[in-house]
Amino acid sequence: MNRLQQITVLGATGSVGLSTLDVIARHPNLYQVFALTGFTRLSELLALCIRYLPRFAVVPEVELARGMQQHLQAAGLATQVLVGEEGLCQVSVDTEVDTVVAVIVGAAGLRPTLAAVNAGKKILLANKEALVMSGALFMQAVRKSGAVLLPLDSEHNAIFQCMPNNFASGLSQVGVRRILLTASGGPFWPNPSVDLEHVSPDQACAHPNWSMGRKISVDSASMMNKGLELIEACWLFDAKSDQIEVVIHPQSVIHSLVDYVDGSMLAQLGNPDMRTPIANALAWPERIDSGVAPLDLLAIARLDFEMPDEQRFPCLCLARQAAEIGNSAPVILNAANEVAVTAFLDGRIRFPQIASIIEDVLNLEPVVVVDDLGAVFEADARARTLAAQWLNRNVR
Ligand code: NDP
Ligand code: MG
């Protein structure tokens, strides 16, 4: 009998982390949890440890680790608690680990995910910010180590399913004309009369089709999520940004499409539930049950498509520009967006100011070559400082 696949979940306490554990729990004959990590939701992490009995748990600070270790011992568990980024990297490269599920949100996920890549692991990637920040380095490392990189983002997983096996030889080589990235449009799309100056964080996070963490929910509302996904798709599928079109599809049933030169267009459809791409990537190239209900086409009845409105949602346009400029431009875009989204969620700025901050920081910060991780994090830090200065100037 094959041994159980050992899985590390980086960001287990989040939305995609919990969906991943739900799929894993359906297949105890295939998968075993090796490590789980959390950041602020540590009582949830403790409950997950009690349920999944991982070898390791990772928390951000030494004091928190002591408390967690005591709770685990009191519950009779042998789980060892590790600390901080070093702990995250350790559970990503351990020789016993087969698969690393990279679902930390934001730049914080980059180092451990890249460590897993360098160690040649199978990586299930939802942490799009990691790829946006360091796409060239990341993909170089994948090729060098032989790591298997599988996309969890529903659009990219859909594209992956619609691509031929040999797509790495180049899109034109395999007859692909363009990639169509679908976007729900977020909570404000259906109603053009919504005054974006006065929307609240809770309104921005009330996504019509998906239940997600707050940062990506705001990104979806601003369309920056689609912008980050465009950059993510460029790296994953070795595409130029002008080979990728964004189309609004409010039902979120078609998760993306690939258009071939012979006139065929392949699409992947499914209910909007992250457990489908997770199950697809976990079991690839096989298929396993994800727990997701089958799609009821008659109940859906119709599928709509519209052009994005880049005037009302300028973030998509900013991301496309950053993709075209390349080098550190996507790092700057991502860092400014992370600072701006946090400020919006904290009630410090209005929704349209997210795009203003990003645009101003992109204009102010010179674009440089980023040929190592140090250069990536330096560009990231400079952009965050500029965004913080913007806030100090414009927000009381
Ligand atoms: P959540 O906010 O729900 O979860 C984020 C996870 O990252 C949590 O486990 C959180 O820990 C952890 N975390 C946050 N900050 C840090 C840090 N500084 N160091 C270490 N760990 C940290 O986000 P989602 O699950 O929604 O999204 C995760 C990633 O997946 C994002 O990059 C997102 O863009 C991408 N994604 C998400 C989709 C979705 O449906 N949700 C769909 C496609 C992509 P804690 O909760 O304990 O604070
Ligand atoms: Mg997505």
XYZ file of C-alpha atoms in Angstrom, residues 36-357:
322
model
C -0.529 23.445 10.534
C 0.207 27.150 10.918
C -1.750 30.094 12.270
C -1.110 33.741 13.036
C -3.856 35.408 15.099
C -6.592 32.751 15.334
C -4.679 30.523 17.716
C -7.622 28.993 19.565
C -8.824 27.820 16.129
C -5.324 26.483 15.458
C -5.430 24.556 18.726
C -8.815 23.040 17.797
C -7.426 22.056 14.377
C -4.410 20.401 16.029
C -6.700 18.413 18.306
C -8.687 17.270 15.274
C -5.849 16.586 12.785
C -2.962 15.636 15.137
C -0.138 17.259 13.153
C 3.526 16.634 13.955
C 4.140 20.415 14.074
C 2.197 23.621 14.648
C 3.638 27.078 13.903
C 2.716 30.321 15.680
C 4.239 33.817 15.295
C 5.925 34.395 18.689
C 7.833 32.533 21.408
C 5.394 33.469 24.181
C 2.437 32.273 22.127
C 4.307 29.065 21.354
C 4.763 28.351 25.074
C 1.056 28.768 25.730
C 0.131 26.644 22.700
C 2.588 23.895 23.736
C 1.036 23.761 27.216
C -2.496 23.492 25.810
C -1.405 20.741 23.416
C 0.287 18.784 26.196
C -2.777 19.165 28.411
C -4.820 17.668 25.561
C -2.391 14.732 25.384
C -0.939 15.660 21.979
C 2.695 15.209 20.909
C 2.483 18.124 18.425
C 5.617 20.278 18.636
C 5.182 24.047 18.379
C 7.609 26.050 16.234
C 7.931 29.826 15.941
C 7.828 32.514 13.262
C 9.157 32.536 9.733
C 11.877 30.061 10.643
C 9.208 27.630 11.819
C 7.159 28.191 8.651
C 10.227 27.429 6.513
C 11.122 24.358 8.588
C 7.720 22.722 8.079
C 7.885 23.580 4.359
C 11.190 21.831 3.686
C 11.117 18.868 6.104
C 12.145 15.726 4.206
C 8.970 13.935 5.390
C 6.703 16.508 3.687
C 5.287 15.703 0.249
C 2.950 18.644 -0.326
C 2.894 22.226 0.918
C -0.418 24.052 0.660
C 0.572 27.741 0.471
C -2.468 29.678 1.689
C -1.007 32.428 3.872
C -2.316 35.808 2.726
C 0.052 38.484 1.425
C 3.813 38.983 1.313
C 4.236 37.019 4.573
C 3.807 33.799 2.586
C 6.681 34.402 0.189
C 9.719 33.057 2.084
C 8.178 29.779 3.294
C 6.560 29.121 -0.084
C 9.826 29.748 -1.881
C 11.591 27.499 0.639
C 9.159 24.717 -0.317
C 9.856 25.378 -4.000
C 13.618 25.204 -3.443
C 13.157 21.928 -1.576
C 11.407 20.484 -4.663
C 8.045 19.893 -2.966
C 4.639 19.647 -4.549
C 3.196 23.134 -3.925
C -0.491 23.989 -4.026
C -0.473 27.762 -4.407
C -3.242 30.159 -3.419
C -0.897 32.830 -2.039
C -0.933 34.838 -5.285
C 0.951 37.737 -3.688
C 4.067 35.508 -3.492
C 4.029 34.954 -7.240
C 3.179 38.593 -8.011
C 6.156 39.761 -5.948
C 8.773 37.340 -7.168
C 7.414 35.647 -10.299
C 10.718 35.414 -12.181
C 12.670 34.097 -9.184
C 9.836 31.798 -8.205
C 9.469 30.175 -11.635
C 13.254 29.898 -12.022
C 13.375 28.091 -8.664
C 10.544 25.751 -9.763
C 12.471 24.795 -12.913
C 15.736 24.331 -11.000
C 14.377 22.213 -8.141
C 11.801 20.248 -10.138
C 9.063 21.316 -7.705
C 5.520 20.637 -8.905
C 3.534 23.883 -8.811
C -0.247 23.538 -8.972
C -2.601 26.531 -8.843
C -5.388 26.640 -6.259
C -6.771 29.996 -7.302
C -10.033 28.908 -8.935
C -9.352 30.771 -12.220
C -5.816 29.445 -12.560
C -6.846 25.965 -11.617
C -9.539 26.200 -14.303
C -6.988 27.380 -16.896
C -4.646 24.586 -15.816
C -7.453 22.059 -16.386
C -8.165 23.518 -19.854
C -4.501 23.571 -20.968
C -2.778 20.686 -22.732
C -0.155 18.840 -20.650
C 2.732 20.335 -22.623
C 1.723 24.009 -22.203
C 5.156 24.800 -20.706
C 6.599 24.619 -24.224
C 4.872 27.953 -24.978
C 1.266 29.017 -25.547
C 1.618 29.546 -29.310
C 3.346 26.144 -29.600
C 0.277 24.437 -28.156
C -2.218 26.472 -30.213
C -3.482 28.770 -27.472
C -4.677 32.145 -28.791
C -5.555 33.748 -25.447
C -6.620 33.100 -21.906
C -9.924 34.472 -20.615
C -9.865 35.190 -16.909
C -13.378 35.437 -15.505
C -14.267 37.865 -12.717
C -17.451 38.018 -10.692
C -17.096 41.802 -10.507
C -17.446 41.722 -6.705
C -20.258 43.111 -4.568
C -20.416 46.575 -6.227
C -20.459 45.504 -9.875
C -24.176 44.708 -10.221
C -25.232 48.114 -8.908
C -23.574 51.092 -10.677
C -25.506 53.527 -8.482
C -23.569 52.443 -5.349
C -21.499 55.442 -4.253
C -18.047 53.894 -3.795
C -16.977 56.925 -1.697
C -19.250 55.728 1.081
C -19.060 51.933 1.106
C -18.001 50.267 4.369
C -15.456 47.451 4.858
C -18.305 45.038 5.649
C -20.083 45.943 2.398
C -16.834 45.435 0.469
C -16.350 42.036 2.116
C -19.889 40.818 1.336
C -18.953 38.934 -1.822
C -21.986 37.707 -3.783
C -20.590 34.234 -4.668
C -17.508 33.375 -2.594
C -16.804 33.271 1.133
C -13.183 34.435 1.595
C -10.748 36.196 3.935
C -11.152 39.969 4.289
C -8.084 41.051 2.306
C -8.988 39.099 -0.845
C -12.628 40.144 -0.432
C -11.637 43.822 -0.621
C -9.343 42.987 -3.559
C -12.325 41.396 -5.303
C -14.464 44.471 -4.681
C -11.767 46.783 -6.115
C -10.921 44.358 -8.972
C -7.315 44.351 -7.744
C -7.815 40.628 -7.178
C -8.252 40.222 -10.940
C -5.208 42.408 -11.504
C -3.084 40.243 -9.195
C -4.530 37.175 -10.921
C -3.568 38.531 -14.321
C 0.060 38.808 -13.144
C -0.223 35.365 -11.495
C -1.458 33.882 -14.789
C 1.394 35.485 -16.757
C 3.898 33.612 -14.575
C 2.052 30.313 -14.248
C 1.338 29.956 -17.966
C 4.284 31.909 -19.382
C 1.853 34.348 -21.015
C 2.239 38.015 -21.970
C -0.311 40.295 -20.335
C -1.887 41.046 -23.737
C -2.613 37.321 -24.144
C -4.924 37.508 -21.114
C -8.366 39.099 -21.241
C -10.584 39.739 -18.269
C -14.313 39.176 -18.675
C -16.963 39.839 -16.049
C -19.082 36.770 -15.435
C -21.354 37.567 -12.485
C -22.528 33.979 -11.807
C -18.986 32.641 -11.057
C -19.826 29.320 -12.697
C -17.233 29.388 -15.462
C -13.956 29.768 -13.581
C -11.917 30.719 -16.688
C -11.412 29.716 -20.332
C -8.695 28.955 -22.850
C -9.216 30.053 -26.474
C -7.442 27.945 -29.140
C -6.448 28.928 -32.687
C -8.812 26.360 -34.205
C -11.822 28.197 -32.749
C -12.289 25.881 -29.767
C -12.770 27.470 -26.412
C -12.388 25.251 -23.343
C -13.923 26.248 -20.045
C -14.036 24.731 -16.573
C -17.361 25.050 -14.776
C -18.355 24.312 -11.219
C -20.060 25.698 -8.152
C -18.028 28.511 -6.586
C -16.385 26.453 -3.830
C -12.615 26.338 -3.280
C -12.795 22.644 -2.413
C -13.008 21.839 -6.157
C -9.622 23.362 -7.135
C -8.136 22.089 -3.869
C -9.245 18.499 -4.544
C -8.117 18.810 -8.151
C -4.618 19.940 -7.169
C -4.257 17.589 -4.187
C -5.045 14.486 -6.241
C -3.655 15.652 -9.616
C -3.476 13.930 -12.064
C -6.241 11.828 -10.504
C -9.663 12.978 -9.307
C -11.132 12.676 -5.833
C -14.404 13.677 -4.171
C -14.279 17.264 -2.893
C -17.609 17.398 -1.096
C -18.845 20.017 -3.589
C -22.370 19.534 -4.914
C -22.622 18.848 -8.659
C -23.441 21.824 -10.821
C -27.149 22.139 -11.594
C -27.193 23.778 -15.043
C -30.973 23.988 -15.189
C -31.070 25.864 -11.881
C -28.395 28.277 -13.160
C -30.243 28.629 -16.495
C -28.102 31.455 -17.872
C -24.510 32.639 -17.991
C -23.727 36.339 -18.543
C -20.564 38.083 -19.723
C -19.652 41.767 -19.688
C -16.639 44.017 -20.198
C -14.879 45.254 -17.030
C -15.379 48.944 -16.187
C -11.827 50.186 -15.739
C -12.945 53.752 -14.964
C -14.975 52.740 -11.958
C -12.471 50.048 -10.930
C -9.033 51.442 -11.888
C -7.046 48.806 -9.945
C -7.269 46.306 -12.801
C -5.697 48.836 -15.159
C -2.939 49.641 -12.623
C -2.117 45.944 -12.326
C -2.012 45.506 -16.100
C 0.408 48.434 -16.338
C 2.606 46.937 -13.585
C 2.607 43.591 -15.425
C 3.750 45.313 -18.611
C 6.495 47.320 -16.859
C 7.737 44.250 -14.993
C 10.826 44.186 -12.715
C 9.840 45.679 -9.337
C 6.568 47.267 -10.576
C 4.376 44.333 -9.438
C 6.182 44.317 -6.050
C 5.364 48.020 -5.620
C 1.755 47.447 -6.729
C 1.295 44.583 -4.285
C 2.919 46.346 -1.311
C 0.934 49.569 -1.819
C -2.250 47.509 -2.178
C -1.603 45.581 1.056
C -1.079 48.837 2.999
C -4.114 50.471 1.346
C -6.432 47.503 1.988
C -5.396 47.358 5.657
C -6.073 51.115 5.962
C -9.493 50.669 4.333
C -10.381 47.730 6.595
C -9.281 49.828 9.610
C -11.646 52.608 8.519
C -8.795 55.070 7.806
C -9.490 55.665 4.089
C -12.415 55.562 1.704
C -12.708 52.764 -0.864
C -11.611 54.786 -3.974
C -8.485 55.899 -2.098
C -7.134 52.339 -2.366
C -6.484 52.959 -6.077
C -5.189 56.501 -5.400
C -2.539 55.219 -2.975
